[in-house]
Amino acid sequence: VIRNTADPKQATVITKVDPEAVAFDAIHWVNEKRVGFTLKNMHLNLETNLDEFAVDRDGANQRHLINGNWAHHSEAATGSLLTSRELTADYAYFGATHDGSDDVLVEKYRWNNVDMAPSASRLFRLNTRNGQLSAAFEGTQPDASRAWITDANAVPRVVLSVRKGRCIASYRKPDATTWTEIDNGVCFKDKRFT
């Protein structure tokens, strides 16, 4: 429910869910006209089974952005020439872009087929109206990138990596395509960049 702050009695229901099947995990503004929300499918046991949606604040133009079911494949044909534009469960909502666009930042995880947790991730911009995915930055990134810090323009500027027991912080200058290591220490022992 979205309430009018000038008159709290005025409210718009933007979506309804079955509380036996799903639960709201998060709600966030995309921009002044659009809201994003994350739902947890209660019938799927993994903590990472999160679906991401976006909808206009008047309840119109709802779009399913990320399908949290690991059995879902975005390239699976839905008709003779149609394919699903939903991202797969290896994507997750990261944050808003704060630029007035319909875009949000999403994180795509990679696994190493050994550990349960992802071994790395990369940030992308996702248009919440048409499902178009684009790069959040150009160029490569440090190996095993796991935690991101973006600037006021939603551009990744610092990334934290873990390699061979060492925690490494790398910095990227505006409009650069390379990263510079700014800190490197033994994880959980040495003082590190925070």
CSV table of C-alpha atoms in Angstrom, one decimal:
chain,number,residue,atom,x,y,z
A,1,VAL,CA,0.0,0.0,0.0
A,2,ILE,CA,1.3,3.5,-0.9
A,3,ARG,CA,-0.2,6.3,1.1
A,4,ASN,CA,-0.5,10.0,0.1
A,5,THR,CA,1.5,11.9,2.7
A,6,ALA,CA,-0.7,15.0,2.3
A,7,ASP,CA,-3.7,12.9,3.1
A,8,PRO,CA,-2.8,9.5,4.7
A,9,LYS,CA,-6.4,8.3,4.3
A,10,GLN,CA,-5.7,8.2,0.5
A,11,ALA,CA,-3.9,4.9,-0.3
A,12,THR,CA,-3.2,2.8,-3.4
A,13,VAL,CA,-2.8,-1.0,-3.3
A,14,ILE,CA,0.0,-1.7,-5.7
A,15,THR,CA,0.0,-5.5,-5.4
A,16,LYS,CA,-1.6,-8.3,-3.4
A,17,VAL,CA,0.0,-11.5,-2.4
A,18,ASP,CA,-1.1,-14.7,-0.8
A,19,PRO,CA,0.6,-14.7,2.7
A,20,GLU,CA,0.6,-18.5,2.7
A,21,ALA,CA,2.7,-18.6,-0.5
A,22,VAL,CA,4.9,-15.5,-0.4
A,23,ALA,CA,6.3,-12.9,2.0
A,24,PHE,CA,7.6,-9.4,1.4
A,25,ASP,CA,11.4,-9.4,1.9
A,26,ALA,CA,12.0,-5.7,1.0
A,27,ILE,CA,10.4,-2.7,-0.5
A,28,HIS,CA,12.4,0.2,-2.2
A,29,TRP,CA,11.8,3.2,-4.4
A,30,VAL,CA,13.1,3.0,-8.0
A,31,ASN,CA,12.3,6.6,-8.6
A,32,GLU,CA,9.5,9.1,-7.7
A,33,LYS,CA,6.9,7.2,-9.8
A,34,ARG,CA,8.0,3.5,-9.4
A,35,VAL,CA,8.4,1.1,-6.5
A,36,GLY,CA,10.4,-2.1,-6.4
A,37,PHE,CA,9.8,-5.0,-4.0
A,38,THR,CA,11.3,-8.4,-3.2
A,39,LEU,CA,9.2,-11.4,-2.4
A,40,LYS,CA,10.3,-14.7,-0.8
A,41,ASN,CA,8.5,-17.8,-2.1
A,42,MET,CA,7.6,-19.7,1.0
A,43,HIS,CA,7.3,-23.0,-0.9
A,44,LEU,CA,11.0,-22.9,-1.9
A,45,ASN,CA,13.3,-23.5,1.1
A,46,LEU,CA,16.5,-21.7,0.0
A,47,GLU,CA,17.2,-18.3,1.5
A,48,THR,CA,18.1,-17.1,-2.0
A,49,ASN,CA,14.8,-17.9,-3.6
A,50,LEU,CA,13.9,-14.2,-4.0
A,51,ASP,CA,11.7,-12.7,-6.7
A,52,GLU,CA,12.1,-9.1,-7.7
A,53,PHE,CA,9.2,-6.9,-9.1
A,54,ALA,CA,8.7,-3.3,-10.0
A,55,VAL,CA,5.4,-1.4,-10.3
A,56,ASP,CA,4.3,2.2,-10.8
A,57,ARG,CA,3.1,3.8,-7.6
A,58,ASP,CA,-0.5,3.8,-9.0
A,59,GLY,CA,-0.3,0.0,-9.4
A,60,ALA,CA,0.1,0.0,-13.2
A,61,ASN,CA,2.9,-1.5,-15.2
A,62,GLN,CA,4.0,-4.3,-12.9
A,63,ARG,CA,6.9,-6.3,-14.1
A,64,HIS,CA,8.5,-9.5,-12.8
A,65,LEU,CA,12.3,-8.7,-13.0
A,66,ILE,CA,14.1,-11.6,-11.3
A,67,ASN,CA,12.7,-15.1,-10.9
A,68,GLY,CA,14.0,-16.6,-7.7
A,69,ASN,CA,13.2,-20.2,-8.7
A,70,TRP,CA,16.5,-21.9,-9.6
A,71,ALA,CA,14.6,-24.2,-12.0
A,72,HIS,CA,13.6,-21.1,-14.1
A,73,HIS,CA,15.6,-20.5,-17.3
A,74,SER,CA,15.3,-17.1,-19.0
A,75,GLU,CA,16.0,-18.5,-22.4
A,76,ALA,CA,13.2,-21.1,-22.2
A,77,ALA,CA,10.8,-20.5,-25.0
A,78,THR,CA,7.4,-19.2,-23.9
A,79,GLY,CA,5.9,-19.3,-27.4
A,80,SER,CA,7.0,-19.7,-30.9
A,81,LEU,CA,9.3,-16.6,-31.0
A,82,LEU,CA,9.1,-15.3,-27.5
A,83,THR,CA,11.4,-15.8,-24.6
A,84,SER,CA,11.1,-14.7,-21.0
A,85,ARG,CA,12.8,-11.4,-20.0
A,86,GLU,CA,12.9,-12.4,-16.3
A,87,LEU,CA,16.4,-12.7,-15.0
A,88,THR,CA,17.4,-16.0,-13.3
A,89,ALA,CA,18.0,-16.7,-9.6
A,90,ASP,CA,21.7,-16.0,-9.9
A,91,TYR,CA,20.8,-12.3,-10.0
A,92,ALA,CA,19.7,-10.2,-7.0
A,93,TYR,CA,18.6,-6.6,-6.3
A,94,PHE,CA,21.6,-4.5,-5.2
A,95,GLY,CA,20.2,-1.0,-5.0
A,96,ALA,CA,18.7,2.1,-6.5
A,97,THR,CA,20.5,4.3,-9.0
A,98,HIS,CA,19.1,7.6,-7.6
A,99,ASP,CA,19.2,9.2,-11.0
A,100,GLY,CA,15.5,9.5,-11.8
A,101,SER,CA,15.6,6.7,-14.4
A,102,ASP,CA,13.6,3.4,-14.2
A,103,ASP,CA,16.9,1.5,-13.6
A,104,VAL,CA,18.1,-0.4,-10.6
A,105,LEU,CA,21.4,-2.1,-9.9
A,106,VAL,CA,21.4,-5.9,-9.8
A,107,GLU,CA,24.2,-8.2,-8.8
A,108,LYS,CA,25.0,-11.3,-10.8
A,109,TYR,CA,26.6,-14.1,-8.8
A,110,ARG,CA,29.1,-16.7,-10.0
A,111,TRP,CA,29.9,-19.9,-8.2
A,112,ASN,CA,33.1,-22.0,-8.2
A,113,ASN,CA,31.2,-25.4,-7.9
A,114,VAL,CA,32.9,-26.0,-4.5
A,115,ASP,CA,31.6,-23.4,-2.0
A,116,MET,CA,27.9,-22.9,-1.2
A,117,ALA,CA,28.3,-19.1,-1.3
A,118,PRO,CA,29.0,-17.3,-4.5
A,119,SER,CA,32.7,-16.8,-5.3
A,120,ALA,CA,32.2,-13.5,-7.2
A,121,SER,CA,29.7,-11.1,-8.5
A,122,ARG,CA,29.3,-8.3,-11.0
A,123,LEU,CA,27.0,-5.3,-11.0
A,124,PHE,CA,24.6,-4.5,-13.9
A,125,ARG,CA,21.9,-1.9,-14.5
A,126,LEU,CA,18.4,-3.3,-15.1
A,127,ASN,CA,15.6,-1.2,-16.6
A,128,THR,CA,12.5,-2.0,-14.5
A,129,ARG,CA,10.1,-1.1,-17.4
A,130,ASN,CA,11.5,-3.2,-20.3
A,131,GLY,CA,13.8,-5.7,-18.5
A,132,GLN,CA,16.9,-4.4,-20.5
A,133,LEU,CA,20.1,-5.4,-18.8
A,134,SER,CA,23.3,-3.2,-19.3
A,135,ALA,CA,26.7,-2.9,-17.9
A,136,ALA,CA,27.1,-0.9,-14.7
A,137,PHE,CA,30.7,-0.2,-15.7
A,138,GLU,CA,33.1,-0.9,-18.6
A,139,GLY,CA,36.2,-3.1,-18.4
A,140,THR,CA,37.3,-6.0,-16.2
A,141,GLN,CA,37.1,-6.3,-12.5
A,142,PRO,CA,39.4,-7.9,-9.8
A,143,ASP,CA,39.1,-11.7,-9.3
A,144,ALA,CA,36.7,-12.9,-6.6
A,145,SER,CA,34.9,-9.5,-6.4
A,146,ARG,CA,32.2,-9.9,-3.7
A,147,ALA,CA,31.2,-6.6,-2.1
A,148,TRP,CA,30.6,-3.3,-4.0
A,149,ILE,CA,30.5,0.3,-3.1
A,150,THR,CA,29.0,2.7,-5.6
A,151,ASP,CA,29.3,6.5,-5.9
A,152,ALA,CA,26.4,9.0,-6.0
A,153,ASN,CA,25.9,8.2,-9.7
A,154,ALA,CA,25.5,4.5,-9.0
A,155,VAL,CA,28.8,3.6,-10.6
A,156,PRO,CA,31.0,1.0,-8.9
A,157,ARG,CA,34.1,2.7,-7.4
A,158,VAL,CA,35.3,0.2,-4.7
A,159,VAL,CA,35.2,-3.5,-4.7
A,160,LEU,CA,36.2,-6.0,-2.0
A,161,SER,CA,37.7,-9.3,-3.0
A,162,VAL,CA,38.8,-12.4,-1.1
A,163,ARG,CA,41.7,-14.4,-2.6
A,164,LYS,CA,43.8,-17.1,-0.8
A,165,GLY,CA,42.8,-15.8,2.6
A,166,ARG,CA,43.6,-12.2,1.8
A,167,CYS,CA,41.0,-9.5,1.8
A,168,ILE,CA,41.7,-7.0,-1.0
A,169,ALA,CA,40.1,-3.6,-1.7
A,170,SER,CA,40.4,-2.1,-5.1
A,171,TYR,CA,39.4,1.4,-6.4
A,172,ARG,CA,38.3,2.5,-9.8
A,173,LYS,CA,38.6,6.2,-10.9
A,174,PRO,CA,35.6,7.8,-12.6
A,175,ASP,CA,35.4,6.7,-16.3
A,176,ALA,CA,38.4,4.3,-15.9
A,177,THR,CA,38.3,0.7,-17.1
A,178,THR,CA,40.9,-0.6,-14.7
A,179,TRP,CA,41.0,-1.1,-10.9
A,180,THR,CA,43.9,-0.1,-8.5
A,181,GLU,CA,44.5,-2.1,-5.4
A,182,ILE,CA,44.3,0.1,-2.3
A,183,ASP,CA,44.4,-2.4,0.5
A,184,ASN,CA,45.6,-6.0,0.9
A,185,GLY,CA,45.7,-7.9,4.2
A,186,VAL,CA,45.1,-11.3,5.9
A,187,CYS,CA,41.3,-11.6,6.4
A,188,PHE,CA,40.1,-11.2,10.0
A,189,LYS,CA,43.6,-10.4,11.2
A,190,ASP,CA,45.2,-7.4,9.6
A,191,LYS,CA,43.6,-3.9,9.7
A,192,ARG,CA,41.8,-3.5,6.4
A,193,PHE,CA,40.1,-0.8,4.4
A,194,THR,CA,36.6,-0.2,5.8
